[in-house]
Coordinates of C-alpha atoms in Angstrom, one line a residue:
X30 CA -3.8 0.7 -23.5
X31 CA -3.2 4.0 -21.8
X32 CA 0.5 3.8 -22.3
X33 CA -0.1 3.6 -26.1
X34 CA -1.7 7.1 -26.2
X35 CA 0.4 9.8 -27.9
X36 CA 2.3 12.2 -25.6
X37 CA -0.1 15.0 -26.6
X38 CA -3.8 14.4 -27.3
X39 CA -6.0 16.3 -29.7
X40 CA -9.5 17.4 -28.8
X41 CA -10.9 14.4 -30.6
X42 CA -8.6 12.0 -28.9
X43 CA -9.4 13.4 -25.5
X44 CA -13.1 13.3 -26.3
X45 CA -12.9 9.6 -27.2
X46 CA -10.8 8.9 -24.1
X47 CA -13.3 10.4 -21.6
X48 CA -16.4 9.6 -23.8
X49 CA -17.8 13.0 -24.3
X50 CA -18.6 15.2 -27.3
X51 CA -15.7 17.2 -28.7
X52 CA -17.6 20.4 -27.8
X53 CA -17.4 19.4 -24.2
X54 CA -13.6 19.2 -24.4
X55 CA -13.5 22.8 -25.7
X56 CA -15.6 23.9 -22.7
X57 CA -13.3 22.1 -20.3
X58 CA -10.3 23.8 -21.8
X59 CA -12.0 27.2 -21.8
X60 CA -12.8 27.0 -18.1
X61 CA -9.3 25.7 -17.3
X62 CA -10.6 22.5 -15.9
X63 CA -8.5 20.2 -18.0
X64 CA -4.7 20.5 -18.4
X65 CA -3.9 21.8 -21.9
X66 CA -1.6 24.0 -24.0
X67 CA -1.8 25.8 -27.3
X68 CA 0.7 25.3 -30.1
X69 CA 0.1 27.4 -33.3
X70 CA -3.4 28.0 -32.1
X71 CA -4.2 24.3 -31.7
X72 CA -5.4 22.8 -28.5
X73 CA -3.2 20.0 -27.2
X74 CA -3.6 18.0 -24.0
X75 CA -0.5 16.5 -22.2
X76 CA -1.2 12.8 -21.8
X77 CA 0.3 12.3 -18.4
X78 CA -1.3 15.4 -16.9
X79 CA -4.7 14.4 -18.4
X80 CA -4.5 10.9 -16.9
X81 CA -3.6 12.4 -13.5
X82 CA -6.6 14.8 -13.9
X83 CA -8.9 11.9 -14.7
X84 CA -7.5 10.0 -11.7
X85 CA -8.1 12.9 -9.3
X86 CA -11.6 13.5 -10.7
X87 CA -12.4 9.9 -9.7
X88 CA -11.3 10.4 -6.1
X89 CA -14.0 9.7 -3.6
X90 CA -14.5 11.3 -0.1
X91 CA -12.9 8.1 1.2
X92 CA -9.7 8.9 -0.8
X93 CA -9.5 12.3 0.8
X94 CA -10.1 11.0 4.3
X95 CA -7.3 11.4 6.9
X96 CA -4.9 8.5 7.0
X97 CA -3.7 6.9 10.2
X98 CA -0.5 8.6 11.5
X99 CA 1.6 5.5 10.8
X100 CA 4.8 4.9 8.8
X101 CA 4.7 1.6 7.0
X102 CA 7.1 -0.5 5.0
X103 CA 10.6 -1.6 5.6
X104 CA 12.4 -1.5 9.0
X105 CA 15.2 1.0 9.3
X106 CA 17.0 1.4 12.7
X107 CA 17.7 5.1 12.0
X108 CA 14.2 5.9 11.0
X109 CA 12.8 4.0 14.0
X110 CA 15.0 6.1 16.3
X111 CA 14.1 9.3 14.6
X112 CA 10.3 8.6 14.9
X113 CA 10.7 8.4 18.6
X114 CA 13.2 11.3 19.1
X115 CA 11.6 13.8 16.7
X116 CA 8.3 14.2 18.7
X117 CA 6.4 13.7 15.4
X118 CA 3.8 11.5 17.0
X119 CA 4.0 9.1 14.1
X120 CA 3.8 5.4 14.9
X121 CA 5.3 2.6 12.8
X122 CA 4.3 -0.7 11.3
X123 CA 7.4 -2.3 9.7
X124 CA 6.8 -5.5 7.8
X125 CA 8.7 -5.2 4.5
X126 CA 8.9 -2.8 1.5
X127 CA 6.3 -4.5 -0.6
X128 CA 3.9 -4.9 2.4
X129 CA 4.3 -1.2 3.0
X130 CA 3.5 -0.3 -0.7
X131 CA 0.3 -2.5 -0.4
X132 CA -0.7 -0.9 2.9
X133 CA 0.0 2.6 1.6
X134 CA -2.2 2.0 -1.4
X135 CA -4.9 0.8 1.0
X136 CA -4.5 4.1 2.9
X137 CA -3.3 2.4 6.1
X138 CA -0.6 5.0 6.8
X139 CA 0.9 8.3 5.7
X140 CA 4.2 7.0 4.5
X141 CA 6.1 3.8 3.6
X142 CA 9.8 3.1 3.7
X143 CA 11.3 0.9 0.9
X144 CA 14.6 -0.3 -0.6
X145 CA 13.6 -2.3 -3.7
X146 CA 16.0 -2.4 -6.6
X147 CA 14.7 -1.5 -10.0
X148 CA 14.8 -4.4 -12.5
X149 CA 17.3 -2.6 -14.6
X150 CA 20.2 -0.2 -13.8
X151 CA 21.3 0.9 -10.3
X152 CA 18.2 2.9 -9.3
X153 CA 16.0 2.1 -6.3
X154 CA 12.2 2.1 -5.7
X155 CA 11.3 4.2 -8.7
X156 CA 9.9 1.3 -10.7
X157 CA 7.7 0.1 -7.8
X158 CA 6.3 3.6 -7.2
X159 CA 5.7 4.3 -10.9
X160 CA 3.9 1.0 -11.2
X161 CA 1.5 1.8 -8.4
X162 CA 1.3 5.6 -8.0
X163 CA 2.3 7.4 -11.2
X164 CA -0.9 9.4 -11.3
X165 CA -1.3 9.9 -7.6
X166 CA -0.3 12.9 -5.5
X167 CA 2.7 11.2 -3.8
X168 CA 6.4 12.1 -3.3
X169 CA 9.3 9.7 -2.9
X170 CA 12.2 11.2 -0.9
X171 CA 15.5 9.7 0.0
X172 CA 16.0 8.9 3.6
X173 CA 19.5 7.3 3.6
X174 CA 22.0 5.2 1.7
X175 CA 22.8 2.1 3.7
X176 CA 25.5 -0.6 3.4
X177 CA 24.1 -4.1 3.2
X178 CA 25.9 -7.4 3.3
X179 CA 26.5 -10.6 5.3
X180 CA 26.2 -10.4 9.0
X181 CA 28.5 -13.1 10.4
X182 CA 29.5 -14.5 13.8
X183 CA 32.3 -12.8 15.6
X184 CA 35.6 -14.0 14.2
X185 CA 33.9 -15.3 11.1
X186 CA 34.6 -19.0 12.0
X187 CA 33.3 -20.3 8.6
X188 CA 35.7 -18.0 6.7
X189 CA 32.9 -16.5 4.6
X190 CA 34.3 -14.2 2.0
X191 CA 31.4 -13.7 -0.4
X192 CA 27.9 -14.8 -1.2
X193 CA 29.3 -17.8 -3.1
X194 CA 30.6 -19.2 0.2
X195 CA 27.1 -19.3 1.5
X196 CA 26.1 -22.3 -0.6
X197 CA 25.0 -25.0 1.8
X198 CA 25.0 -22.6 4.8
X199 CA 22.2 -21.5 6.9
X200 CA 21.0 -18.0 6.0
X201 CA 18.2 -16.2 7.8
X202 CA 15.1 -16.0 5.7
X203 CA 13.1 -12.8 5.2
X204 CA 9.4 -12.5 4.3
X205 CA 8.9 -12.3 0.6
X206 CA 7.5 -8.7 1.0
X207 CA 10.9 -7.6 2.4
X208 CA 13.2 -5.5 0.1
X209 CA 16.2 -7.5 1.4
X210 CA 14.6 -10.7 0.1
X211 CA 14.1 -9.1 -3.4
X212 CA 17.6 -7.8 -3.4
X213 CA 19.1 -11.1 -2.2
X214 CA 17.4 -13.0 -5.0
X215 CA 18.8 -10.4 -7.5
X216 CA 22.3 -10.7 -6.2
X217 CA 22.3 -14.5 -6.2
X218 CA 20.9 -14.5 -9.7
X219 CA 23.7 -12.2 -10.9
X220 CA 26.3 -14.5 -9.5
X221 CA 24.6 -17.6 -11.0
X222 CA 23.8 -19.1 -7.6
X223 CA 20.6 -21.1 -7.1
X224 CA 18.8 -19.5 -4.1
X225 CA 17.7 -22.9 -2.9
X226 CA 21.3 -23.9 -2.4
X227 CA 21.8 -21.0 0.1
X228 CA 18.6 -20.5 1.9
X229 CA 18.5 -23.7 4.0
X230 CA 16.8 -24.0 7.4
X231 CA 17.7 -20.6 8.8
X232 CA 14.9 -18.9 10.8
X233 CA 12.4 -16.4 9.3
X234 CA 13.2 -12.9 10.6
X235 CA 11.0 -9.9 10.1
X236 CA 13.5 -7.0 10.7
X237 CA 17.2 -6.1 10.9
X238 CA 17.4 -6.6 14.6
X239 CA 16.0 -10.1 14.4
X240 CA 18.3 -10.9 11.6
X241 CA 21.4 -10.1 13.6
X242 CA 20.0 -11.8 16.7
X243 CA 19.6 -15.1 14.8
X244 CA 23.3 -15.0 13.9
X245 CA 24.3 -14.0 17.4
X246 CA 22.4 -16.9 18.9
X247 CA 23.7 -19.5 16.5
X248 CA 20.4 -20.1 14.7
X249 CA 21.9 -19.1 11.4
X250 CA 25.4 -19.0 9.9
X251 CA 24.7 -15.6 8.4
X252 CA 22.1 -12.9 7.7
X253 CA 21.8 -10.6 4.7
X254 CA 21.4 -7.5 6.7
X255 CA 22.7 -4.0 7.5
X256 CA 26.1 -3.0 8.8
X257 CA 24.5 -1.1 11.7
X258 CA 22.7 -4.3 12.8
X259 CA 26.0 -6.2 12.8
X260 CA 27.7 -3.4 14.8
X261 CA 24.9 -3.3 17.4
X262 CA 25.3 -7.0 18.1
X263 CA 29.1 -6.9 17.9
X264 CA 29.2 -9.2 14.9
X265 CA 31.3 -9.4 11.7
X266 CA 30.1 -7.6 8.6
X267 CA 31.0 -8.4 5.0
X268 CA 29.7 -5.6 2.7
X269 CA 27.9 -6.6 -0.5
X270 CA 26.3 -3.4 -1.8
X271 CA 25.0 0.1 -1.0
X272 CA 21.3 0.5 -1.2
X273 CA 19.0 3.5 -1.1
X274 CA 16.2 3.6 1.5
X275 CA 13.4 6.0 0.5
X276 CA 10.2 7.2 2.1
X277 CA 7.0 7.4 0.0
X278 CA 4.5 9.9 1.4
X279 CA 1.3 11.5 0.2
X280 CA 1.8 15.1 -0.9
X281 CA -0.8 16.4 1.5
X282 CA 0.7 14.5 4.5
X283 CA 4.2 15.6 3.4
X284 CA 3.2 19.2 4.4
X285 CA 1.3 18.3 7.5
X286 CA 2.9 19.0 10.9
X287 CA 3.8 15.4 12.0
X288 CA 5.9 14.6 8.8
X289 CA 7.4 18.1 8.8
X290 CA 8.6 17.6 12.4
X291 CA 10.2 14.3 11.4
X292 CA 11.9 16.0 8.4
X293 CA 13.1 18.9 10.4
X294 CA 14.6 16.6 13.0
X295 CA 16.1 14.4 10.2
X296 CA 18.1 17.4 9.0
X297 CA 19.5 18.2 12.4
X298 CA 23.0 17.5 13.7
X299 CA 21.5 15.0 16.2
X300 CA 20.4 12.7 13.4
X301 CA 23.7 13.0 11.6
X302 CA 25.5 12.1 14.8
X303 CA 23.3 9.1 15.3
X304 CA 23.8 7.9 11.8
X305 CA 27.5 8.1 12.3
X306 CA 27.3 6.2 15.6
X307 CA 25.1 3.5 14.1
X308 CA 27.5 3.1 11.1
X309 CA 26.8 2.1 7.5
X310 CA 24.7 5.2 6.7
X311 CA 25.1 8.1 4.3
X312 CA 22.5 10.8 5.0
X313 CA 24.0 13.6 2.9
X314 CA 21.2 13.4 0.4
X315 CA 18.4 13.0 3.0
X316 CA 15.2 14.7 1.8
X317 CA 16.1 14.7 -1.9
X318 CA 13.0 14.1 -4.0
X319 CA 13.4 11.0 -6.1
X320 CA 9.9 10.9 -7.6
X321 CA 7.1 13.3 -7.8
X322 CA 3.6 12.0 -8.8
X323 CA 0.9 14.1 -10.4

């Protein structure tokens, strides 16, 4: 297994890995084609850099082809607004964090939004990105922190005070590829609640707007959604956690004009004012790099 390789490879280990004679490894190092360093006169090859080099060497012309100018992944109201207002020319296809990761891997867009909790600790999205793109030229940047919780009818007639009060109630369902679905299962598990006791016959909704609308129309008793969605529909909001919403983007597309226009606008006072108006957002770390692939 690749992860069992030592952190630094010798010339023989690298030769075995790429199935060439050891003399060829010396030639590659002499021409600077393969990442390497010298310690006390001995050639060493950093494992992660070498694996990234191998991955890049296997890229085809199709891999380098221009991607559609589309932002994939999870729906975010602030991002949706910024895509329109920034003049970036970027379109959107929002159908869940995991769907976005899959489509991004299939080169169906230049970026993907996500808010998937890591399996351990309080971090977000890193685990998913490392699993799929560790040795790819990608960058994960923070878009915003968002407050997520229960969206409830005005006046909270059922007196819901926590997730435990949702047992037996109608909660909107999200597609399994949605980060909110992954997060809800995590939160229910942490509280010892069987998910089947909560998710009853509520409607399936595909974004934050639909989630709030289902509560507003009486189709569901609650939705596990964003504070801003509750505000927009004049509904009650019970906070459960703060999540981090990130954008995964290819390194080349990161520096291209469309994404740079989006980023420039995202750092403007106009976006900060909009985030404050929508509510439930913290954009103070917007643009912070959270992961940098090879």
